[in-house]
Coordinates of N, CA, C and O in Angstrom, one line a residue:
X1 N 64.8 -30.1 -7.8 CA 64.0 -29.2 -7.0 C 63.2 -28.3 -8.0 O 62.1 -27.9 -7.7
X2 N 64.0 -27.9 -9.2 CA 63.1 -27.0 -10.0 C 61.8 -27.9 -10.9 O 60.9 -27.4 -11.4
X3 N 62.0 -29.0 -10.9 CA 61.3 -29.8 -11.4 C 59.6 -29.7 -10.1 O 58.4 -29.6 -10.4
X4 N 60.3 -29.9 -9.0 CA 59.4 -29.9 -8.2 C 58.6 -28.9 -8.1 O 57.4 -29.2 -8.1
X5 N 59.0 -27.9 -8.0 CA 58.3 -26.4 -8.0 C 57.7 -25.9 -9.2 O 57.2 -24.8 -9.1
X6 N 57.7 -26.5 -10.2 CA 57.1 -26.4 -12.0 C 56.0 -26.9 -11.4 O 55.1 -26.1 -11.2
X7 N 55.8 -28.4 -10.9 CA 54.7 -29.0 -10.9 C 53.7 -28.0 -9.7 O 52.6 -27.7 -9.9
X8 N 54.4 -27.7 -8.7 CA 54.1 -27.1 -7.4 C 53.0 -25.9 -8.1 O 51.8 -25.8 -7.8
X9 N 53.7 -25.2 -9.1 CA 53.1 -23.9 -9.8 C 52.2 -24.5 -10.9 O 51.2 -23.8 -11.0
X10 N 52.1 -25.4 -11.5 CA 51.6 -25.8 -12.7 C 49.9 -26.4 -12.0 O 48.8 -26.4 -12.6
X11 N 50.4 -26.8 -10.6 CA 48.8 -27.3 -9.6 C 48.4 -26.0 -9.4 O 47.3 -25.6 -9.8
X12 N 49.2 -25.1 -8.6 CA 48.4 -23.9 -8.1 C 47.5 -23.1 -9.4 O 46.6 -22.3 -8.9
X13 N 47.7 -23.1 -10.6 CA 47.7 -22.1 -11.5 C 45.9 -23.2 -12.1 O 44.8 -22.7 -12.2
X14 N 46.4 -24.6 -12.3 CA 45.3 -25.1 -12.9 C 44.4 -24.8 -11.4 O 43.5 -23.9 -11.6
X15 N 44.3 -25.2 -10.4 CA 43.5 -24.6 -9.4 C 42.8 -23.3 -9.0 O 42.0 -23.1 -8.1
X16 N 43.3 -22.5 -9.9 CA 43.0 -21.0 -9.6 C 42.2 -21.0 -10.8 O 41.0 -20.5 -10.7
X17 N 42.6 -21.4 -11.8 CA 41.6 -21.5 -13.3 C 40.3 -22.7 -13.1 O 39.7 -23.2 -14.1
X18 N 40.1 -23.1 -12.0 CA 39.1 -24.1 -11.7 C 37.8 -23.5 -11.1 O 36.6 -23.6 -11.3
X19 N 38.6 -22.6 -10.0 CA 37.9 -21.8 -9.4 C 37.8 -20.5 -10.3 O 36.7 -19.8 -10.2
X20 N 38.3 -20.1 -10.9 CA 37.9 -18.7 -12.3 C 36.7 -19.3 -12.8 O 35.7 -18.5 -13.0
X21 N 36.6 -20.6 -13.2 CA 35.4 -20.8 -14.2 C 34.7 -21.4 -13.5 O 34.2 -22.1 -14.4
X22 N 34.2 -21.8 -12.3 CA 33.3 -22.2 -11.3 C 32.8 -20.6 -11.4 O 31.9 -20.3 -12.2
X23 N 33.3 -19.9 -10.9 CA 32.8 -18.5 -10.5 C 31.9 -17.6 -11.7 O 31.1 -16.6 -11.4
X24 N 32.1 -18.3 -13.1 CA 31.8 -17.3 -13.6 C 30.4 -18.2 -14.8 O 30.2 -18.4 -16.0
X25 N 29.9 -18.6 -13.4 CA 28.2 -19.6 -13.7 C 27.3 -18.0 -14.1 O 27.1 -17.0 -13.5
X26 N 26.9 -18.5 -15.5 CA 25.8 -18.1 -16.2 C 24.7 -18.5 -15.4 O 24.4 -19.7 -15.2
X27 N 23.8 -17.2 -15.0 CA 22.6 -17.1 -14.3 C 21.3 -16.8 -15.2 O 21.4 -15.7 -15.8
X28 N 20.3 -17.5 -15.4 CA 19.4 -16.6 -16.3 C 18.0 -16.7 -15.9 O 17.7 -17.6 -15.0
X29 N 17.3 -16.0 -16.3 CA 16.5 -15.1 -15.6 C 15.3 -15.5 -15.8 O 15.3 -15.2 -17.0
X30 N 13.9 -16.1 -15.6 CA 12.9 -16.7 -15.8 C 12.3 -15.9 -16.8 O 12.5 -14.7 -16.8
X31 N 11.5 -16.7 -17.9 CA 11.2 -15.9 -19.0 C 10.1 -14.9 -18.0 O 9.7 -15.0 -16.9
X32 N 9.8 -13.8 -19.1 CA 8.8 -12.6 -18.2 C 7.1 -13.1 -19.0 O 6.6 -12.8 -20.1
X33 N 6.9 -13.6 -18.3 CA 5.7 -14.1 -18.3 C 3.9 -13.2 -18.1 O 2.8 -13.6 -18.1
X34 N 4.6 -11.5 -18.0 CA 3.9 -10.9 -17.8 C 2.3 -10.3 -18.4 O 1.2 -10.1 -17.8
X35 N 2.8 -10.0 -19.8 CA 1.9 -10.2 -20.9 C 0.8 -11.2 -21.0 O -0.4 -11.0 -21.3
X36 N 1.4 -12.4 -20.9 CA 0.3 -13.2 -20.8 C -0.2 -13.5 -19.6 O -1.2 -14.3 -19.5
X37 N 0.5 -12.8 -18.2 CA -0.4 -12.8 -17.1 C -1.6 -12.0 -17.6 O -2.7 -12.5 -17.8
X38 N -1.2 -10.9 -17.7 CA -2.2 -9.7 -17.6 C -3.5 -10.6 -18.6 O -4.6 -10.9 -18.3
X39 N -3.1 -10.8 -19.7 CA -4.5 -11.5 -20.6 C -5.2 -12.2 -19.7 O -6.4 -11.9 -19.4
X40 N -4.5 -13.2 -19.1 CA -5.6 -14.2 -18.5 C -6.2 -13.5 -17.4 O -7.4 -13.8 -17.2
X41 N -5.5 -12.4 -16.7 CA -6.2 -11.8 -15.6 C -7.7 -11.1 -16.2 O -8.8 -11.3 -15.8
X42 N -7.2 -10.4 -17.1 CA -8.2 -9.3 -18.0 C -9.7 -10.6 -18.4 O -11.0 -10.5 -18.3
X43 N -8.8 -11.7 -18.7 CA -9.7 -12.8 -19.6 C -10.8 -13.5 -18.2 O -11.9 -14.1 -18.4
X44 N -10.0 -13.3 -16.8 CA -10.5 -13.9 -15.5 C -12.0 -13.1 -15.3 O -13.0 -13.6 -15.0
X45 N -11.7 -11.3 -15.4 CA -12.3 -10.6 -14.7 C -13.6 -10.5 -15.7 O -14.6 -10.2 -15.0
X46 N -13.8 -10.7 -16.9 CA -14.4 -10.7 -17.7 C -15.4 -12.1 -17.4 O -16.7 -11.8 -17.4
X47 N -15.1 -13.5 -17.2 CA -15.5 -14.4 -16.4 C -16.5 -14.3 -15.2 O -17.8 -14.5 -15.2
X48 N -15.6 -13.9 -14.5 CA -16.4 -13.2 -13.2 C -17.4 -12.0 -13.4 O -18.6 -12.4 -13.2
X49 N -17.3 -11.3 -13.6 CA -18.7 -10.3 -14.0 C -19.4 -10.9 -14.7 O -20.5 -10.2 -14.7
X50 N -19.5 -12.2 -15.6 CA -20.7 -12.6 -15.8 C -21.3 -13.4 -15.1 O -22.5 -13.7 -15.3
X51 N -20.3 -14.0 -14.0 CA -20.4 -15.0 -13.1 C -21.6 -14.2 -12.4 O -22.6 -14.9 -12.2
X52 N -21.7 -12.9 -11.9 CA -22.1 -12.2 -11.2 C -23.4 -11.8 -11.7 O -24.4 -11.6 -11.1
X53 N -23.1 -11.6 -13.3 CA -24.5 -11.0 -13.8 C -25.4 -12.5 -14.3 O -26.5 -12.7 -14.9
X54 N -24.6 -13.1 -13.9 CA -25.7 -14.8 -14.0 C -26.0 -15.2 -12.5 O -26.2 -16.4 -12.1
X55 N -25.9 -14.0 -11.5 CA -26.2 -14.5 -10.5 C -25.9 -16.1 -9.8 O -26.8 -16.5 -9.1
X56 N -25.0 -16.6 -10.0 CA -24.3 -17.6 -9.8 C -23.4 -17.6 -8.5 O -22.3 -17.4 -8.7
X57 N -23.7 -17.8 -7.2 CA -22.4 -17.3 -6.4 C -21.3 -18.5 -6.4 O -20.1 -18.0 -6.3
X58 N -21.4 -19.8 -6.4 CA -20.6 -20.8 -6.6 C -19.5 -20.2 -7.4 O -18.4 -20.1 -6.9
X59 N -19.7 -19.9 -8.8 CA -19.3 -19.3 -9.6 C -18.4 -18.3 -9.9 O -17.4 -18.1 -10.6
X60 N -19.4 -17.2 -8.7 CA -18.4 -16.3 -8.3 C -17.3 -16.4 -7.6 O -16.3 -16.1 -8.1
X61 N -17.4 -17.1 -6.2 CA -16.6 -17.2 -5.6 C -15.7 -18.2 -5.6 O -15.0 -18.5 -4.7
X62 N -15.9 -18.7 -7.0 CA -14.6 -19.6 -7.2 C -13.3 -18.6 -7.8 O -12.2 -19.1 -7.7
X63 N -13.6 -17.2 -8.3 CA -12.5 -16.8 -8.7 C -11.6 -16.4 -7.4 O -10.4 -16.1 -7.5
X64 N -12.3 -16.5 -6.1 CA -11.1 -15.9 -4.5 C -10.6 -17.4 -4.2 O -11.1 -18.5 -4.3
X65 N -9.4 -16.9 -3.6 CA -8.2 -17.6 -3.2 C -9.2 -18.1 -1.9 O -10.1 -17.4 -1.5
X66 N -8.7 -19.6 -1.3 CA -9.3 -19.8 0.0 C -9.5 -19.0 0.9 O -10.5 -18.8 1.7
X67 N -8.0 -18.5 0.7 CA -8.2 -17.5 2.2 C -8.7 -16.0 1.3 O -8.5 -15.0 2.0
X68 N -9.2 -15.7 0.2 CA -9.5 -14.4 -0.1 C -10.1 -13.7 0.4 O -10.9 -14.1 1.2
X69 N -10.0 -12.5 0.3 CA -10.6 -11.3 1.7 C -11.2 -10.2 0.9 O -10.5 -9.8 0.0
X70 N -12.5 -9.7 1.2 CA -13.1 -9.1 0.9 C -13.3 -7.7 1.4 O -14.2 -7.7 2.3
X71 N -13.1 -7.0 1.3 CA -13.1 -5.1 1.8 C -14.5 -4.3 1.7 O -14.4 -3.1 1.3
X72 N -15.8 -4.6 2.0 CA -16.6 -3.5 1.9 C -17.0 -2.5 3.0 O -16.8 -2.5 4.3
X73 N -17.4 -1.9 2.3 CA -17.7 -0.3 3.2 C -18.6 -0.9 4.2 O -19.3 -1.9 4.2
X74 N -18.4 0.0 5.2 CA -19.7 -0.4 6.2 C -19.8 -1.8 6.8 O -20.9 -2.1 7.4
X75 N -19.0 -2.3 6.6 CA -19.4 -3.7 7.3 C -17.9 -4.9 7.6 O -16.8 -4.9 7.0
X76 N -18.2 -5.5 8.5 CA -16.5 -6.3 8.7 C -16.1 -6.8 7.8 O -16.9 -7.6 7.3
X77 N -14.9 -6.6 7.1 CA -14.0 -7.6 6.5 C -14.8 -9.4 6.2 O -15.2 -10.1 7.1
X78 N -14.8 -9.7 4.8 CA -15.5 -10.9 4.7 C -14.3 -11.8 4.4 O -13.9 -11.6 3.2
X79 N -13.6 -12.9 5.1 CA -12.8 -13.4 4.6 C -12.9 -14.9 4.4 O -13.7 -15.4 5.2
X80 N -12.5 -15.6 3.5 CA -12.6 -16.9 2.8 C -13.7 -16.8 1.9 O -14.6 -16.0 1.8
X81 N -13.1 -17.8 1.5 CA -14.0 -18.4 -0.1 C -15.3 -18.6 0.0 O -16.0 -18.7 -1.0
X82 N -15.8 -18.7 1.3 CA -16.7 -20.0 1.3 C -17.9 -18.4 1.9 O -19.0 -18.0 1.5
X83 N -17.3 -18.1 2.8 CA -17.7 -16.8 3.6 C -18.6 -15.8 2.3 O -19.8 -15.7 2.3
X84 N -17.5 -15.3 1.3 CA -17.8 -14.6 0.8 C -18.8 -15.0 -0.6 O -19.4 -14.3 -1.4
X85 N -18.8 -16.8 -0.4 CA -20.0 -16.9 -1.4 C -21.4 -16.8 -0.9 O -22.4 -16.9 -1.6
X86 N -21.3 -16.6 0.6 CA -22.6 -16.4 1.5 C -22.9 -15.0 1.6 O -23.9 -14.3 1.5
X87 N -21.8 -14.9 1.7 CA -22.4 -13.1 1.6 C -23.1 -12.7 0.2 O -24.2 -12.1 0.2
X88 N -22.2 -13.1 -1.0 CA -22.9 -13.2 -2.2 C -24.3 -13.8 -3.3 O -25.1 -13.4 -4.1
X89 N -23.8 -15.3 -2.3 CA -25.3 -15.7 -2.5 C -26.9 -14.8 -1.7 O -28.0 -14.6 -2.2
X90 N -26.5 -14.4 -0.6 CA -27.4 -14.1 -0.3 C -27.9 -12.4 -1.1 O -29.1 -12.1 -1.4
X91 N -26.9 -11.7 -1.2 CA -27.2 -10.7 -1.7 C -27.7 -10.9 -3.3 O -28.2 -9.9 -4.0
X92 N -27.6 -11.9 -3.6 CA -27.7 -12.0 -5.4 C -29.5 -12.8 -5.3 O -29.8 -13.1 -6.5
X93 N -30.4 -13.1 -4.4 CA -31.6 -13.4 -4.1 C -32.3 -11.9 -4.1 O -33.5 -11.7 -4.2
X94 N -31.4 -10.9 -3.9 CA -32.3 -9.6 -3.8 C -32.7 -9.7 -5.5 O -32.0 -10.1 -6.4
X95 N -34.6 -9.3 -5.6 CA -34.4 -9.0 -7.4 C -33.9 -7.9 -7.8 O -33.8 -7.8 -9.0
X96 N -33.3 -6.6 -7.1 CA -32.7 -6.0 -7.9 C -31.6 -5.9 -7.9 O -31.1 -4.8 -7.8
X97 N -30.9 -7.1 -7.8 CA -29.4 -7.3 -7.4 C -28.8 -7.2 -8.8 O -29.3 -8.0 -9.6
X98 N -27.6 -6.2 -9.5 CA -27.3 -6.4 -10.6 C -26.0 -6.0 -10.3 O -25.9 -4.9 -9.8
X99 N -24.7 -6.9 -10.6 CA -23.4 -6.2 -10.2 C -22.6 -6.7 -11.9 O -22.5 -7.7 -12.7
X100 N -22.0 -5.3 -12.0 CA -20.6 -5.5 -12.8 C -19.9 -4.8 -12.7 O -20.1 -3.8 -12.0
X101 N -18.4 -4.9 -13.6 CA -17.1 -4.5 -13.0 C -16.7 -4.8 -14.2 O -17.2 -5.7 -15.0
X102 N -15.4 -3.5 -14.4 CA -14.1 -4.3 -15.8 C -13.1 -3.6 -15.6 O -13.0 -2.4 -15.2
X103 N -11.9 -4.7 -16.0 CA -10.8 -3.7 -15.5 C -9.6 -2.8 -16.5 O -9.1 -3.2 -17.5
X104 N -9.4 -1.6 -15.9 CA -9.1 -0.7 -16.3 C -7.8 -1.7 -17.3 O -7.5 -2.1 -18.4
X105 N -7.3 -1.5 -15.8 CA -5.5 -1.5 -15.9 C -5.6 -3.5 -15.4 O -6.4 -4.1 -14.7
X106 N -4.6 -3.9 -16.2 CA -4.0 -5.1 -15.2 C -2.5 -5.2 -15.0 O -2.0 -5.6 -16.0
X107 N -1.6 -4.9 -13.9 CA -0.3 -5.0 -14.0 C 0.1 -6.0 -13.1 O 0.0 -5.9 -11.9
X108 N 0.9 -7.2 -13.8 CA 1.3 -8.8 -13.3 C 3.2 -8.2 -12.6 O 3.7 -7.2 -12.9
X109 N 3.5 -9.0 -11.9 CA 4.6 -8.4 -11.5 C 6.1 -9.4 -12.2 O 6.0 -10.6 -12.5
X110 N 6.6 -9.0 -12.3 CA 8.0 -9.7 -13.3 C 8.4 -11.2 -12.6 O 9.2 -11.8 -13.3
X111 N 8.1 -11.7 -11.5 CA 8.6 -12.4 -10.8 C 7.1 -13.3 -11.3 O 7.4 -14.5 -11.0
X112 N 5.9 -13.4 -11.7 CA 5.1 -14.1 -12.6 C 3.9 -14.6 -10.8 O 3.2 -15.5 -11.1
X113 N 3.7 -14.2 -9.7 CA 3.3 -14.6 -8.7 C 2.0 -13.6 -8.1 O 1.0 -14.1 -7.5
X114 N 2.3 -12.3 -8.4 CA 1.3 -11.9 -7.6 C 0.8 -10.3 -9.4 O 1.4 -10.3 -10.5
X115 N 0.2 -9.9 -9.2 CA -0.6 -8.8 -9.5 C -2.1 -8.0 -9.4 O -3.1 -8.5 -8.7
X116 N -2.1 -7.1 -10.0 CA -3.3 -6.1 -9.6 C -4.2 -5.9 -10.7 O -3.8 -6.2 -11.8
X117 N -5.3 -5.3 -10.7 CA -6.2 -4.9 -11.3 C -6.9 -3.7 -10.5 O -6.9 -3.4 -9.3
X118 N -7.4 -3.2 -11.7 CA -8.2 -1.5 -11.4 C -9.1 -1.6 -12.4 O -8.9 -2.1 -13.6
X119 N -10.2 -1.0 -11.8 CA -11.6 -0.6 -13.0 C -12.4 -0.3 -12.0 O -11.9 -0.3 -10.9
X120 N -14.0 0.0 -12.5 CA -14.8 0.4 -12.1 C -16.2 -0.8 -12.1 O -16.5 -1.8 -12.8
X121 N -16.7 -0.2 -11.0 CA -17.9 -1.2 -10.8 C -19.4 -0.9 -10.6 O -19.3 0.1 -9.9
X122 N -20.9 -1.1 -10.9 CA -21.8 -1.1 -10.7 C -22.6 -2.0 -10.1 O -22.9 -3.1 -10.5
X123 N -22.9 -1.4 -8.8 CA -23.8 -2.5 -7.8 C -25.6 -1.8 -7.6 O -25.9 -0.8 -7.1
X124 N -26.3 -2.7 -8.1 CA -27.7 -2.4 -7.6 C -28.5 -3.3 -6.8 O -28.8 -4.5 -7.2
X125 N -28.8 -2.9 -5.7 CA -29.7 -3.5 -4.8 C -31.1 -2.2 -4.7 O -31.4 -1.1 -5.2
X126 N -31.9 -3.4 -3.5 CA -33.2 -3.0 -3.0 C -33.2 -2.3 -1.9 O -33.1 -3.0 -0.9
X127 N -33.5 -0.7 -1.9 CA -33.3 0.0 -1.1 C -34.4 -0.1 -0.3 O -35.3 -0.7 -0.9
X128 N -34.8 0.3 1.1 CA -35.7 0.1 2.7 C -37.1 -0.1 1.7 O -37.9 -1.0 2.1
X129 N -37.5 0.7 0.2 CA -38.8 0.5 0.0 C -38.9 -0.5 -1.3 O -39.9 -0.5 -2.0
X130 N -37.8 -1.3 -1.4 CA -37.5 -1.8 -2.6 C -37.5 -2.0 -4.0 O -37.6 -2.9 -4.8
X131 N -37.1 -0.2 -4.3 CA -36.5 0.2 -5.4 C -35.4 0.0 -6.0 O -34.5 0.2 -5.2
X132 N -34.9 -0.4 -7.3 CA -33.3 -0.5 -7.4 C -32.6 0.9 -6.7 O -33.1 2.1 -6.8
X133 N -31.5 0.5 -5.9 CA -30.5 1.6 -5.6 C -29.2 1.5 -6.3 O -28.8 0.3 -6.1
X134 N -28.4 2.1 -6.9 CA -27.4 2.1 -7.5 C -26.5 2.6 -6.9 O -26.6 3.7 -6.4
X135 N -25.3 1.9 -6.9 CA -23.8 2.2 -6.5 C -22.5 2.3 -7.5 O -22.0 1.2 -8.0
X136 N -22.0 3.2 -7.7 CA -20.6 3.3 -8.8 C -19.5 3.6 -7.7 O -19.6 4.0 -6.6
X137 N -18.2 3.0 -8.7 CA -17.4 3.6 -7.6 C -16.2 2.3 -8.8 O -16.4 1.9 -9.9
X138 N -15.1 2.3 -8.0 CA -13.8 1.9 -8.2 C -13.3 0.6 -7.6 O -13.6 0.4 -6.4
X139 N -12.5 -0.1 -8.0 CA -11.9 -1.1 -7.3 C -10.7 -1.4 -7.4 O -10.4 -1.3 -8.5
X140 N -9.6 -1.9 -6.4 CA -8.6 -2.8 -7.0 C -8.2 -4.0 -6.2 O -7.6 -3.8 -5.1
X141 N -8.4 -5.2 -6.7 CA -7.8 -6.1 -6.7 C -6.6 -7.3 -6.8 O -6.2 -7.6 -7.9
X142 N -6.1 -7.8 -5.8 CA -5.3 -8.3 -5.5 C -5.2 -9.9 -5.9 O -5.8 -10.7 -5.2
X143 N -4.3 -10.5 -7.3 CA -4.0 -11.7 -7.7 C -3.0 -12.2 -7.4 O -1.9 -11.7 -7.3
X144 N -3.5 -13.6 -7.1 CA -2.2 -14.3 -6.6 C -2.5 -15.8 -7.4 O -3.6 -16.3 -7.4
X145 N -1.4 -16.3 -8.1 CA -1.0 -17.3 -9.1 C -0.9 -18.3 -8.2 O 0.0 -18.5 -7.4
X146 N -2.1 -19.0 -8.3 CA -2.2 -20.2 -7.2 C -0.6 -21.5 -7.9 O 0.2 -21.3 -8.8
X147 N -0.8 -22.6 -7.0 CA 0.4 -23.5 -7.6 C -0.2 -24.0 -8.9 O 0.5 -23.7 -9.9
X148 N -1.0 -24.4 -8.9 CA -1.7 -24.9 -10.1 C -1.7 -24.3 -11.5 O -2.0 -24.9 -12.5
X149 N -1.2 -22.9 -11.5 CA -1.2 -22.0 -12.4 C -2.1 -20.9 -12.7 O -1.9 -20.1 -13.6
X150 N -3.1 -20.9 -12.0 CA -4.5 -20.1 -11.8 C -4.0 -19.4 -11.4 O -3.0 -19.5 -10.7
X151 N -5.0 -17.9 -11.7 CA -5.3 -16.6 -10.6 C -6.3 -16.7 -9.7 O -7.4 -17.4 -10.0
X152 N -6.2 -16.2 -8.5 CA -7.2 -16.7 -7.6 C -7.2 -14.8 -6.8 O -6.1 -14.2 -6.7
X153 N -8.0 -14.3 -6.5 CA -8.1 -12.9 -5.6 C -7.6 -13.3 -4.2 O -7.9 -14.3 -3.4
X154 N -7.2 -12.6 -4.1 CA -6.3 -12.9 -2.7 C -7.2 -11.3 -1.4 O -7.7 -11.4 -0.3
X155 N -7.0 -10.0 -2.6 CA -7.8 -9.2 -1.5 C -9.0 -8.3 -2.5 O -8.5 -7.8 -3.6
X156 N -9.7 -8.2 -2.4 CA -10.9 -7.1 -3.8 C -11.4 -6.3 -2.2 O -11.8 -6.6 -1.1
X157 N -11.1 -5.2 -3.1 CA -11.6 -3.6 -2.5 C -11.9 -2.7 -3.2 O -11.2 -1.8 -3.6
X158 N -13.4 -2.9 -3.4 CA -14.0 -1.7 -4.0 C -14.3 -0.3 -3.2 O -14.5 -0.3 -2.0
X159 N -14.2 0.9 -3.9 CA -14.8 1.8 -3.0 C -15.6 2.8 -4.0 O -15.3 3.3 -5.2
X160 N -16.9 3.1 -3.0 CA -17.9 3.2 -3.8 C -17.7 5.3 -4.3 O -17.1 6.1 -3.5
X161 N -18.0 5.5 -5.0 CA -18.5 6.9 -5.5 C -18.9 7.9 -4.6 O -20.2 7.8 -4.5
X162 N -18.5 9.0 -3.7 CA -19.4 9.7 -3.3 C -20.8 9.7 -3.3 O -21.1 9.6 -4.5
X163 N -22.1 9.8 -2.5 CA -23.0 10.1 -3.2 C -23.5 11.3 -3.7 O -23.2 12.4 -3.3
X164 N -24.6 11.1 -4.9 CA -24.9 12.5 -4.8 C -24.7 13.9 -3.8 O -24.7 13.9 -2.6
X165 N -24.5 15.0 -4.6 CA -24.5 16.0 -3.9 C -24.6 17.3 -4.7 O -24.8 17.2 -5.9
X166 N -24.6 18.5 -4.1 CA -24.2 19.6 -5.0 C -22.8 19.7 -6.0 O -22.7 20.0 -7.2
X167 N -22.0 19.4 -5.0 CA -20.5 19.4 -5.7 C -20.1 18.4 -6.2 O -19.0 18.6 -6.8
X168 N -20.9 16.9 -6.4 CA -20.4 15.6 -7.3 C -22.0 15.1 -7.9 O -22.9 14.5 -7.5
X169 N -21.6 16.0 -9.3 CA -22.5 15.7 -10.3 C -23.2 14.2 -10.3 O -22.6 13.2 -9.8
X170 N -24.5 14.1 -11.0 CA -25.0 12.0 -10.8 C -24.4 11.6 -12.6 O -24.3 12.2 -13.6
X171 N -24.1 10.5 -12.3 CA -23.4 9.7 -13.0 C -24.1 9.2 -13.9 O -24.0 8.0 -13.6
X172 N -24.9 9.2 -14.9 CA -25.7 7.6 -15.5 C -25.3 7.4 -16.6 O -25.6 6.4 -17.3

């Protein structure tokens, strides 16, 4: 009987040490990939503003995600890709259409999927008598790491500068 009960304890003990080292699975942590997000983002936005100052809207609007969504003042929400190269194309036919942008900050998120951008932007169009009119102001931008490995804009929201006034000095 003591024989029996050795082996009885000798199963329960290797069993309990089966499950101790099942339990104690090494988890590790996807490399942080963030750094080299941010370059390519920085390296994207730099892309794009020339996309813009080559008047190109194809071009442009290849940096937004299909469904990318657009935020301007004054006017409905412009959403998709395709949308926002019409709005762009047509605005980039104005001759004093001149847009650029650069970004401040880029911060990618640890999980390597989505991040942001901030900077500043200059828009000139043809005002009622068709003079350049100029717009400054700020933006930030929403990236999303398509499957393919691309950044693609998911939401861009600029907001423009006060205009002139007594109390906000002109900018040039």
């Amino acid at each position: 009987m003591k024989t029996f009960n050795r082996h009885v304890v000798t199963i329960a003990i290797l069993a309990l040490c089966g499950c101790a080292q099942q339990a104690v699975v090494e988890t590790t942590e996807p490399a942080d990939t963030r750094a080299g997000d941010e370059a390519a983002i920085h390296a994207a936005v730099k892309e794009w503003s020339a996309a813009a100052q080559a008047k190109d809207a194809d071009a442009f609007a290849s940096f937004y995600a299909e469904d990318g969504l657009l935020m301007l003042e004054g006017v409905a929400d412009i959403s998709g890709r395709e949308a926002i190269r019409e709005a762009f194309g047509g605005m980039m036919q104005d001759p004093n259409f001149d847009l650029s942008f650069e970004a401040d900050k880029v911060v990618a998120s640890r999980s390597g999927d989505l991040a942001y951008d901030t900077g500043t932007y200059s828009l000139t169009l043809s005002d009622p008598e068709e003079n350049p009119a100029t717009v400054r102001g700020n933006y930030v931008v929403v990236w999303h790491k398509q499957a393919d490995g691309v950044w693609k804009v998911v939401v861009d929201a600029p907001v423009s500068d006060p205009p002139d006034s007594p109390e906000t000095p002109a900018t040039e």
